[in-house]
PDB file of C-alpha atoms in Angstrom:
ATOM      1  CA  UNK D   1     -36.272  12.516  31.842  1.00 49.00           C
ATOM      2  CA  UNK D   2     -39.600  14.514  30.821  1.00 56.00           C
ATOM      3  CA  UNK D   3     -37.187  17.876  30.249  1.00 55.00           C
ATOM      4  CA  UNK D   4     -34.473  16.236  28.091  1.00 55.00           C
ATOM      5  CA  UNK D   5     -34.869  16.813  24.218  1.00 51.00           C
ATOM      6  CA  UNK D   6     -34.809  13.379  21.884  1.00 54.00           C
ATOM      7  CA  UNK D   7     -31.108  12.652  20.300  1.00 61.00           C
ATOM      8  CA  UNK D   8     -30.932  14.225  16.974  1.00 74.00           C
ATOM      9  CA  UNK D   9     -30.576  10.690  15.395  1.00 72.00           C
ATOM     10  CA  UNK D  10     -28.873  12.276  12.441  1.00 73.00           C
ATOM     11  CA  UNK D  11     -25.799  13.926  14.329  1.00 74.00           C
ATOM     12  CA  UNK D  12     -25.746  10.584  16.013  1.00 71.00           C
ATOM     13  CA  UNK D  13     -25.176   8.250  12.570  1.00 73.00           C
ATOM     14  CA  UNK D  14     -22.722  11.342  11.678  1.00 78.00           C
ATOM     15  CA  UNK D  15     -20.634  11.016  14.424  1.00 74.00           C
ATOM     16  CA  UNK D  16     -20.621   7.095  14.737  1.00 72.00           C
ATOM     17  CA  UNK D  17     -19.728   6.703  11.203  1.00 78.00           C
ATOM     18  CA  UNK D  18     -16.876   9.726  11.752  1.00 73.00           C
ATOM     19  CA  UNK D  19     -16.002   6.832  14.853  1.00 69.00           C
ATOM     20  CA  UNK D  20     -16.232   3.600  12.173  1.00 68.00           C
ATOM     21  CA  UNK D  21     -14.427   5.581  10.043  1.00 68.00           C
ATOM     22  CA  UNK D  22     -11.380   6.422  12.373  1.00 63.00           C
ATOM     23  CA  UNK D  23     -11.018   2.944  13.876  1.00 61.00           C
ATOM     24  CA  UNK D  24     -10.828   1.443  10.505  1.00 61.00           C
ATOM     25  CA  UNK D  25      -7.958   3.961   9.071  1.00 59.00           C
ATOM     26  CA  UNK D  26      -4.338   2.080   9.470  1.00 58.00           C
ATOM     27  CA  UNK D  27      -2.401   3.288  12.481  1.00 59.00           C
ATOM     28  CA  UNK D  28       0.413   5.728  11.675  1.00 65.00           C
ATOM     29  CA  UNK D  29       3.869   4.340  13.068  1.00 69.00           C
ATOM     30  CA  UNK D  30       5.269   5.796  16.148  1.00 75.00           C
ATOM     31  CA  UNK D  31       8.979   7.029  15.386  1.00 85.00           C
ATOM     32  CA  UNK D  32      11.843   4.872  15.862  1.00 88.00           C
ATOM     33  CA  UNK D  33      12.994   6.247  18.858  1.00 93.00           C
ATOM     34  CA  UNK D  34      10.054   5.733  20.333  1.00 90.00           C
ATOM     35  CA  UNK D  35       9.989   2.202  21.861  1.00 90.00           C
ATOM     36  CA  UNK D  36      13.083   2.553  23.367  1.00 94.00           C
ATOM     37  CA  UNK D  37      12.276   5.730  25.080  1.00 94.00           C
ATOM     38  CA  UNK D  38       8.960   4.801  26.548  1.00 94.00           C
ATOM     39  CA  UNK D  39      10.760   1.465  27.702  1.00 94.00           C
ATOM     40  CA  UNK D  40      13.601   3.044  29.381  1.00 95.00           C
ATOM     41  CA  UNK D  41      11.605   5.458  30.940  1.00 96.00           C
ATOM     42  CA  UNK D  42       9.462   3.408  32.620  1.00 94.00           C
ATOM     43  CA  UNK D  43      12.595   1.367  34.096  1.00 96.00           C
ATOM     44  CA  UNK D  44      13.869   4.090  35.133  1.00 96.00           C
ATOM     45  CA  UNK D  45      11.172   5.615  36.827  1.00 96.00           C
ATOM     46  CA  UNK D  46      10.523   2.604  38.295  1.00 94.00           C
ATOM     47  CA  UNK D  47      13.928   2.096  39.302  1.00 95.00           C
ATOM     48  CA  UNK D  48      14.367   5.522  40.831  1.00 95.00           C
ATOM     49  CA  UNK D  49      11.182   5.159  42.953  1.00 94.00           C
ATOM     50  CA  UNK D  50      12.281   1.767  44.573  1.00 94.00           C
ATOM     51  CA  UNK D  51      15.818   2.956  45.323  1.00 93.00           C
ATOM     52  CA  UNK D  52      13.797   5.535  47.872  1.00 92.00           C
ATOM     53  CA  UNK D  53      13.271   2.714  50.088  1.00 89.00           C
ATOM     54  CA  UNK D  54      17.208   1.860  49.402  1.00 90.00           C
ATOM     55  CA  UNK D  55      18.780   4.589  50.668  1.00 90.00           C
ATOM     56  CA  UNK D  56      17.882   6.023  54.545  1.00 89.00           C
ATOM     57  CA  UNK D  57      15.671   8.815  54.749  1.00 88.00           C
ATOM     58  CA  UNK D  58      16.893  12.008  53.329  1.00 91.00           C
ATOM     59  CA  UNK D  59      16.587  14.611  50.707  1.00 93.00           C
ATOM     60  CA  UNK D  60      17.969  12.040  48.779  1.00 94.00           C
ATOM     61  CA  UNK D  61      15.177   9.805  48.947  1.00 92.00           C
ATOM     62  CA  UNK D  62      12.564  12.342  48.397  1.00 94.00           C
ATOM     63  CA  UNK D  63      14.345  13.293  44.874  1.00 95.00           C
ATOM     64  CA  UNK D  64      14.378   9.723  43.750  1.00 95.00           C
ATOM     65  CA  UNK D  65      10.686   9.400  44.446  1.00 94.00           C
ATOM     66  CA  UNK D  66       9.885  12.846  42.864  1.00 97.00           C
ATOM     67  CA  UNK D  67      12.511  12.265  40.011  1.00 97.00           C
ATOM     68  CA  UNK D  68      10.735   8.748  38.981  1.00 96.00           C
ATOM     69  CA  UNK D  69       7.210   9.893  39.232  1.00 96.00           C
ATOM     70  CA  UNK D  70       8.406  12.910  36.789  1.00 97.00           C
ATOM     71  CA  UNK D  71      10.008  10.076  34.314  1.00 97.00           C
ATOM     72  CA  UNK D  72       6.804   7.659  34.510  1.00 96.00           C
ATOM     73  CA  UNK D  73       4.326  10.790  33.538  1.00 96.00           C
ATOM     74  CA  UNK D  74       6.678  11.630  31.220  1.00 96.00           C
ATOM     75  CA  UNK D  75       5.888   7.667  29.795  1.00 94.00           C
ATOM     76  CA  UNK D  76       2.313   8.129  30.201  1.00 91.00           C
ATOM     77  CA  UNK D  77       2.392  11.436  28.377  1.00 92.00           C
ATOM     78  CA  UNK D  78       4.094   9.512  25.222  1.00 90.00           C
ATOM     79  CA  UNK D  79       2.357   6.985  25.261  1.00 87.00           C
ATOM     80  CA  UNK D  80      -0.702   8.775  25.190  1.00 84.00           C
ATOM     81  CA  UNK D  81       0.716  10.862  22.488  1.00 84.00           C
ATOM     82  CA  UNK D  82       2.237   7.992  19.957  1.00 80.00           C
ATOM     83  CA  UNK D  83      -0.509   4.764  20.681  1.00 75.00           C
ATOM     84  CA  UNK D  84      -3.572   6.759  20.736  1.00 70.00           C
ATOM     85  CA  UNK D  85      -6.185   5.853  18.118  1.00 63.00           C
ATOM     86  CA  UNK D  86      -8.990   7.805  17.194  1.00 58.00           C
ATOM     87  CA  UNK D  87     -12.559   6.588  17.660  1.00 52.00           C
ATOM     88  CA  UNK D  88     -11.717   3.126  19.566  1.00 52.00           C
ATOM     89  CA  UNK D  89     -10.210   2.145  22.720  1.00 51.00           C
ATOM     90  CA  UNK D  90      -7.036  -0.162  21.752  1.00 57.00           C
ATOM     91  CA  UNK D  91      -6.421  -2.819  24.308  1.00 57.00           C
ATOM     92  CA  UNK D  92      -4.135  -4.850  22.882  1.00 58.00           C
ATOM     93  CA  UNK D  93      -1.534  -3.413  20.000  1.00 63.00           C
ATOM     94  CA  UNK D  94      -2.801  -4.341  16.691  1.00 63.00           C
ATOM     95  CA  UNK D  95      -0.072  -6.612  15.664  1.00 64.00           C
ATOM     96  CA  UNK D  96       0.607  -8.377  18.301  1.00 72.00           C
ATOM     97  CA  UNK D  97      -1.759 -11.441  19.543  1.00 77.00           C
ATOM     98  CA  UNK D  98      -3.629 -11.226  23.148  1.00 81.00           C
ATOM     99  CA  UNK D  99      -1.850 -14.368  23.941  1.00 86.00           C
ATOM    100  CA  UNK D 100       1.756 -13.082  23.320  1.00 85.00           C
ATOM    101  CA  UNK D 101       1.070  -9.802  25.385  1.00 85.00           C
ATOM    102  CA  UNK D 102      -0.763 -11.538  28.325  1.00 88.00           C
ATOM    103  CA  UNK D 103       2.423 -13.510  28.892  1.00 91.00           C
ATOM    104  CA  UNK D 104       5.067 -11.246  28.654  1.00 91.00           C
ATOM    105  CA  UNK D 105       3.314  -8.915  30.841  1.00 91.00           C
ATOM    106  CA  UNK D 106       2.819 -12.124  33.412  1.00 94.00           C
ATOM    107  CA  UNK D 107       6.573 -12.673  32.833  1.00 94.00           C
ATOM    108  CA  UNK D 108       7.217  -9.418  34.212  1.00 95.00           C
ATOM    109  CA  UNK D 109       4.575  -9.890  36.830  1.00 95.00           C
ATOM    110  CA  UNK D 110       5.981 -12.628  38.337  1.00 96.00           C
ATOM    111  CA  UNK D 111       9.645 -11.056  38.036  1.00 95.00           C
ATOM    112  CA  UNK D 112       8.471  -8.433  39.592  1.00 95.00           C
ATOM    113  CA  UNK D 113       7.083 -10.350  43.041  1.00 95.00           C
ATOM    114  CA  UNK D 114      10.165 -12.859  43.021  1.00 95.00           C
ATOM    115  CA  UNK D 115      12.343  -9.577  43.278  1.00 95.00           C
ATOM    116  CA  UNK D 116       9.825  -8.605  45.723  1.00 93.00           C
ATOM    117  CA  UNK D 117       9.436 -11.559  47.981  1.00 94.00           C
ATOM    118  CA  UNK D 118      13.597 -11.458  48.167  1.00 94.00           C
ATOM    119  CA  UNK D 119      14.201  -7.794  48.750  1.00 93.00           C
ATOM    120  CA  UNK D 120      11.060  -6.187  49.678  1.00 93.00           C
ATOM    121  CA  UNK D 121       9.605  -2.934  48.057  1.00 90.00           C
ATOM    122  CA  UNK D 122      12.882  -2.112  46.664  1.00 93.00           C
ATOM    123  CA  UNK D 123      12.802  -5.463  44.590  1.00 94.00           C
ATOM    124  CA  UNK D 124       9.231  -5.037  43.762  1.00 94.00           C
ATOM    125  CA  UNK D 125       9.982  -1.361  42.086  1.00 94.00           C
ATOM    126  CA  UNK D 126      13.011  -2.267  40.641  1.00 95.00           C
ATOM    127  CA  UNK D 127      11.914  -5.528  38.835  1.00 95.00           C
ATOM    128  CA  UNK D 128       8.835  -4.416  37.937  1.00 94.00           C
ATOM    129  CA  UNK D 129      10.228  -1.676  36.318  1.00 94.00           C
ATOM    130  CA  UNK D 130      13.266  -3.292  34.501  1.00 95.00           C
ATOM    131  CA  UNK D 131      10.993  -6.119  33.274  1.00 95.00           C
ATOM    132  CA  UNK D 132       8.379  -3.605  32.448  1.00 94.00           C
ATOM    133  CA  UNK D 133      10.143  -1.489  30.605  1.00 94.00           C
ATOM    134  CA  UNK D 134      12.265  -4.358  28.907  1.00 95.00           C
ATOM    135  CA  UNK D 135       8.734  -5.405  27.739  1.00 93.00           C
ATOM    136  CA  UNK D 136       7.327  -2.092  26.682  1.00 90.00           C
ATOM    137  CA  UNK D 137      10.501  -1.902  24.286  1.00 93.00           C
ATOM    138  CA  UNK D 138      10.106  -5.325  22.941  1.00 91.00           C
ATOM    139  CA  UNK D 139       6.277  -5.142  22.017  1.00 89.00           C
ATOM    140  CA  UNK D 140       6.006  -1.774  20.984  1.00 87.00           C
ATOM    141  CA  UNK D 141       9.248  -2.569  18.587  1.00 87.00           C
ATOM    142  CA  UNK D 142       7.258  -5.428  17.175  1.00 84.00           C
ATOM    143  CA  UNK D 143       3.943  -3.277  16.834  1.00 79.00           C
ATOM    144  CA  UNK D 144       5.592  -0.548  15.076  1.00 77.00           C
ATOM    145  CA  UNK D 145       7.443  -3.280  12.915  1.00 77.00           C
ATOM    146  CA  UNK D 146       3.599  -4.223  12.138  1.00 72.00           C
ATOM    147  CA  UNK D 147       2.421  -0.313  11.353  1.00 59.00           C
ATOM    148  CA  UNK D 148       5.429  -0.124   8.839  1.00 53.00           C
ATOM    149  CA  UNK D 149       3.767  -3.283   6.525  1.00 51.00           C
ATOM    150  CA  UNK D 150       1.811  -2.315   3.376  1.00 45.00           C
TER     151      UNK D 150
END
């Protein structure tokens, strides 16, 4: 550490007050279309990619698996786009409580392995993305209901 230069402690207050300053302007709504499409694109991704272990092995499968790992980027591309906040890392949606969002993700959780345990991967997939996607719509309805309060 001998060659590295000190921190220029002025860029550094700049750029953590540029951070402050980000985190603590209100979140812009996401469009209204916008829970329902990143919920039904995750269940159908989801969907699509357990139905490969549905159907015997074929071109057919292969497209399913390709065809739902296209639609579930395509959910992690918008939802990178629309929930992304400046300056912090959001783990929980700002108008929505920890405790409401750690259970309806554990709903879906334990959807998801009942489907499982009774019809294997294809149960797994396809619950987890149903439920998943059923709760992506829900909370991110009720966190863009929050955004749009004065």
């Amino acid at each position: 550490m001998h060659g590295t230069p000190a921190p220029d402690a002025a860029a550094a207050l700049r750029a953590a007050e540029a951070a402050h300053d980000a985190a603590a302007r209100p979140g812009v709504a996401p469009p209204a279309w916008y829970p329902a499409v990143n919920g039904g694109l995750m269940a159908a991704g989801l969907t699509l990619i357990g139905l490969r272990w549905a159907v015997p092995d074929s071109w057919l499968s292969v497209a399913l698996l390709l065809v739902g790992a296209l639609l579930v980027a395509a959910q992690v591309v918008l939802a990178r786009r629309f929930e992304h906040r400046p300056g912090i890392i959001q783990a929980y949606p700002r108008h929505t409580g920890r405790r409401q969002v750690t259970l309806t993700y554990a709903g879906v959780l334990v959807v998801a392995a009942g489907a499982g345990g009774f019809f294997g991967l294809v149960g797994l997939f396809i619950g987890g993305g149903i439920g998943g996607g059923l709760a992506n719509w829900w909370l991110l309805t009720r966190e863009r209901a929050g955004d749009a309060r004065p």
